[in-house]
Short mmCIF file of C-alpha atoms in Angstrom, two decimals:
data_model
loop_
_atom_site.label_atom_id
_atom_site.label_comp_id
_atom_site.label_asym_id
_atom_site.label_seq_id
_atom_site.Cartn_x
_atom_site.Cartn_y
_atom_site.Cartn_z
CA SER A 1 9.42 3.56 12.97
CA GLN A 2 10.34 2.43 9.50
CA GLN A 3 7.54 4.42 7.92
CA GLY A 4 8.22 7.10 5.40
CA GLU A 5 6.97 10.61 5.87
CA GLU A 6 5.64 12.62 2.96
CA ASP A 7 5.88 16.35 2.63
CA PRO A 8 3.73 18.33 2.13
CA GLN A 9 0.64 16.71 3.63
CA ALA A 10 -1.53 18.55 1.11
CA LEU A 11 -0.79 20.34 -2.15
CA SER A 12 -3.11 22.34 -4.39
CA ILE A 13 -2.01 23.45 -7.87
CA GLN A 14 -3.46 24.64 -11.15
CA GLU A 15 -3.78 22.30 -14.09
CA GLY A 16 -0.61 22.38 -16.19
CA GLU A 17 1.69 23.12 -13.26
CA ASN A 18 4.22 20.67 -11.87
CA ALA A 19 3.74 18.93 -8.53
CA THR A 20 6.59 17.82 -6.31
CA MET A 21 6.18 15.53 -3.32
CA ASN A 22 8.94 14.48 -0.96
CA CYS A 23 9.43 11.40 1.16
CA SER A 24 11.87 10.74 3.97
CA TYR A 25 12.56 7.41 5.64
CA LYS A 26 14.74 6.09 8.46
CA THR A 27 16.31 2.74 7.58
CA SER A 28 18.37 1.24 4.76
CA ILE A 29 16.16 0.03 1.97
CA ASN A 30 15.98 -2.52 -0.82
CA ASN A 31 13.68 -0.31 -2.86
CA LEU A 32 11.21 2.56 -2.60
CA GLN A 33 7.86 2.64 -4.36
CA TRP A 34 5.30 5.34 -5.07
CA TYR A 35 1.57 4.63 -5.15
CA ARG A 36 -1.54 6.65 -5.94
CA GLN A 37 -4.91 6.26 -4.24
CA ASN A 38 -8.16 7.78 -5.48
CA SER A 39 -10.86 8.51 -2.89
CA GLY A 40 -10.01 5.74 -0.42
CA ARG A 41 -9.97 3.01 -3.00
CA GLY A 42 -7.18 0.61 -3.96
CA LEU A 43 -3.60 1.69 -4.43
CA VAL A 44 -2.14 1.95 -7.92
CA HIS A 45 1.58 1.33 -8.33
CA LEU A 46 3.35 4.21 -10.07
CA ILE A 47 7.05 3.53 -9.99
CA LEU A 48 9.69 1.47 -8.16
CA ILE A 49 13.25 2.70 -7.66
CA ARG A 50 15.93 0.41 -6.30
CA SER A 51 18.52 1.45 -3.74
CA ASN A 52 21.30 1.51 -6.36
CA GLU A 53 19.33 3.81 -8.67
CA ARG A 54 19.21 7.59 -8.41
CA GLU A 55 16.50 8.58 -10.87
CA LYS A 56 13.70 6.96 -12.86
CA HIS A 57 11.17 8.26 -15.32
CA SER A 58 7.78 6.98 -16.36
CA GLY A 59 5.71 9.18 -18.65
CA ARG A 60 5.05 12.44 -16.76
CA LEU A 61 6.55 11.02 -13.56
CA ARG A 62 10.11 11.51 -12.36
CA VAL A 63 11.37 9.93 -9.16
CA THR A 64 14.68 10.60 -7.49
CA LEU A 65 16.31 8.71 -4.63
CA ASP A 66 19.08 9.92 -2.34
CA THR A 67 20.04 7.07 -0.03
CA SER A 68 22.62 9.20 1.79
CA LYS A 69 19.83 11.56 2.87
CA LYS A 70 17.23 8.79 3.06
CA SER A 71 14.88 10.76 0.89
CA SER A 72 12.97 10.53 -2.37
CA SER A 73 10.92 12.90 -4.47
CA LEU A 74 8.11 12.41 -6.95
CA LEU A 75 7.64 15.02 -9.66
CA ILE A 76 4.47 15.05 -11.77
CA THR A 77 4.86 17.34 -14.76
CA ALA A 78 2.06 19.13 -16.62
CA SER A 79 -0.53 18.07 -14.07
CA ARG A 80 -4.10 17.23 -15.00
CA ALA A 81 -7.33 17.27 -13.01
CA ALA A 82 -7.27 13.46 -13.18
CA ASP A 83 -4.03 13.48 -11.14
CA THR A 84 -6.06 14.56 -8.10
CA ALA A 85 -5.44 11.79 -5.55
CA SER A 86 -3.39 10.84 -2.51
CA TYR A 87 0.18 9.83 -3.19
CA PHE A 88 2.12 7.48 -0.90
CA CYS A 89 5.73 6.51 -0.76
CA ALA A 90 6.48 3.05 0.58
CA THR A 91 9.80 1.49 1.43
CA VAL A 92 10.93 -2.11 1.49
CA PRO A 93 13.64 -2.03 4.16
CA THR A 94 16.71 -4.20 3.75
CA GLY A 95 15.87 -7.70 4.96
CA ALA A 96 12.14 -7.06 5.06
CA ASN A 97 9.50 -8.42 2.75
CA ASN A 98 6.71 -5.89 3.15
CA LEU A 99 5.95 -2.27 2.38
CA PHE A 100 6.13 0.49 4.98
CA PHE A 101 3.90 3.38 3.94
CA GLY A 102 3.99 7.02 4.88
CA THR A 103 0.90 9.08 5.63
CA GLY A 104 0.62 10.41 2.10
CA THR A 105 0.32 13.70 0.24
CA ARG A 106 -3.13 14.81 -0.84
CA LEU A 107 -2.79 16.45 -4.28
CA THR A 108 -5.58 18.58 -5.72
CA VAL A 109 -5.27 19.76 -9.31
CA ILE A 110 -7.64 22.61 -10.09
CA PRO A 111 -8.97 22.68 -13.69
CA GLU B 1 -7.69 -3.07 -13.29
CA THR B 2 -4.98 -4.97 -11.42
CA GLY B 3 -6.50 -8.45 -11.55
CA VAL B 4 -6.66 -8.54 -7.76
CA THR B 5 -10.22 -8.84 -6.50
CA GLN B 6 -11.46 -8.45 -2.96
CA SER B 7 -14.81 -9.33 -1.46
CA PRO B 8 -16.97 -7.98 -0.07
CA THR B 9 -16.48 -4.31 -0.95
CA HIS B 10 -18.32 -3.06 2.12
CA LEU B 11 -19.22 -4.71 5.39
CA ILE B 12 -20.85 -3.64 8.64
CA LYS B 13 -20.29 -5.77 11.74
CA THR B 14 -21.08 -5.48 15.41
CA ARG B 15 -18.39 -5.27 18.07
CA GLY B 16 -17.40 -8.77 19.22
CA GLN B 17 -18.33 -10.47 15.96
CA GLN B 18 -15.96 -12.24 13.59
CA VAL B 19 -15.33 -11.36 9.95
CA THR B 20 -13.67 -13.03 6.95
CA LEU B 21 -12.35 -11.00 4.03
CA ARG B 22 -11.30 -12.59 0.76
CA CYS B 23 -8.72 -11.82 -1.90
CA SER B 24 -7.99 -13.38 -5.26
CA SER B 25 -4.44 -12.67 -6.33
CA GLN B 26 -3.25 -11.81 -9.79
CA SER B 27 -2.46 -14.78 -12.01
CA GLY B 28 1.13 -15.95 -11.54
CA HIS B 29 1.62 -14.21 -8.19
CA ASN B 30 2.49 -16.43 -5.23
CA THR B 31 2.70 -13.74 -2.55
CA VAL B 32 -0.26 -12.03 -0.89
CA SER B 33 0.03 -9.25 1.69
CA TRP B 34 -2.73 -7.68 3.77
CA TYR B 35 -2.81 -4.08 4.95
CA GLN B 36 -5.11 -2.08 7.18
CA GLN B 37 -5.71 1.57 6.33
CA ALA B 38 -7.45 3.76 8.87
CA LEU B 39 -9.10 6.95 7.65
CA GLY B 40 -6.52 9.59 6.77
CA GLN B 41 -3.57 7.26 7.37
CA GLY B 42 -1.22 5.21 5.25
CA PRO B 43 -1.70 1.44 5.01
CA GLN B 44 -0.25 -0.65 7.84
CA PHE B 45 1.17 -4.13 7.16
CA ILE B 46 -0.79 -6.95 8.80
CA PHE B 47 0.87 -10.07 7.39
CA GLN B 48 2.12 -11.75 4.25
CA TYR B 49 1.64 -15.22 2.81
CA TYR B 50 4.04 -16.89 0.43
CA ARG B 51 3.18 -20.28 -1.04
CA GLU B 52 0.57 -20.93 1.69
CA GLU B 53 2.90 -20.11 4.61
CA GLU B 54 2.89 -16.96 6.73
CA ASN B 55 5.99 -15.03 5.72
CA GLY B 56 6.05 -12.03 8.01
CA ARG B 57 3.68 -10.25 10.35
CA GLY B 58 3.20 -6.68 11.44
CA ASN B 59 2.23 -5.35 14.85
CA PHE B 60 -1.28 -6.81 14.96
CA PRO B 61 -2.76 -9.04 17.69
CA PRO B 62 -3.38 -12.79 17.17
CA ARG B 63 -7.09 -12.21 16.60
CA PHE B 64 -5.97 -11.17 13.11
CA SER B 65 -5.26 -14.39 11.24
CA GLY B 66 -5.06 -15.52 7.67
CA LEU B 67 -4.83 -18.30 5.16
CA GLN B 68 -3.48 -18.76 1.68
CA PHE B 69 -4.86 -21.47 -0.57
CA PRO B 70 -3.11 -23.58 -3.22
CA ASN B 71 -4.40 -21.23 -5.94
CA TYR B 72 -2.74 -18.38 -3.96
CA SER B 73 -6.01 -16.70 -3.04
CA SER B 74 -6.17 -15.61 0.58
CA GLU B 75 -8.42 -14.88 3.51
CA LEU B 76 -8.09 -12.44 6.39
CA ASN B 77 -10.00 -13.34 9.54
CA VAL B 78 -10.58 -10.99 12.43
CA ASN B 79 -12.09 -12.27 15.66
CA ALA B 80 -13.64 -10.32 18.52
CA LEU B 81 -14.05 -7.18 16.44
CA GLU B 82 -13.35 -3.85 18.09
CA LEU B 83 -14.50 -0.39 17.05
CA ASP B 84 -10.89 0.50 16.10
CA ASP B 85 -10.89 -2.30 13.54
CA SER B 86 -13.04 -0.07 11.33
CA ALA B 87 -10.83 0.59 8.31
CA LEU B 88 -10.15 -0.17 4.66
CA TYR B 89 -8.51 -3.58 4.33
CA LEU B 90 -6.26 -3.92 1.31
CA CYS B 91 -4.87 -7.03 -0.28
CA ALA B 92 -1.79 -6.90 -2.48
CA SER B 93 -0.34 -9.61 -4.67
CA SER B 94 3.17 -9.80 -6.00
CA SER B 95 5.80 -12.21 -7.21
CA GLN B 96 9.17 -12.58 -5.51
CA GLY B 97 8.02 -10.90 -2.35
CA LEU B 98 8.21 -7.11 -2.52
CA TYR B 99 11.29 -6.82 -4.69
CA THR B 100 8.90 -6.07 -7.51
CA GLU B 101 5.77 -3.96 -7.64
CA ALA B 102 2.67 -4.96 -5.71
CA PHE B 103 -0.80 -4.99 -7.23
CA PHE B 104 -3.59 -3.93 -4.89
CA GLY B 105 -7.24 -4.79 -4.88
CA GLN B 106 -9.93 -2.16 -4.39
CA GLY B 107 -10.21 -3.00 -0.71
CA THR B 108 -12.93 -3.97 1.74
CA ARG B 109 -14.39 -1.15 3.82
CA LEU B 110 -15.17 -2.63 7.25
CA THR B 111 -17.29 -0.68 9.71
CA VAL B 112 -17.62 -1.98 13.27
CA VAL B 113 -20.53 -0.56 15.25
#
């Protein structure tokens, strides 16, 4: 399967703490993207990191990519209750033109 | 708001019926992809349309079909509905395929009874 796998499946933290989610995948990729989904609604794009990049930042988000280990991590700093959602990593494998999603990490931020 | 709209938001159909779901892509985007998301799972790729032509298909049977119109809006049709087709159907629009970010609509929740 070309799907990514997120770890952990669920994460519960206190407001203000940092949250780290990991993603592993199996094939070479063009890019890897992280999305957020609130309560089974549409997906919101968070960040895209290309295969030749190692780290990207966007506000409170930090994404790393290690293509040698076929893994990525998403760090959310100073979490807020509004960050409560499911987070998915999705890869665009080399030569493909669609996203392959993992099963997601359910993040709960307790006020 | 992403500018991608899907209709209807919710739908209940009977097994064996046919359904059409609609998606209006974001202005300037020529690529539309459809995904099926079962409860508790990640989205699964159904197919993609680029400039009105099918441009890739996932592991879904032929009773899942689609169209893209000259204004780049799109339809997903599912014939002979089965109970397992119950899911959230997501439409995503993008430019240049998936080498840039995709913008998702809010989805259509289909329930087959």
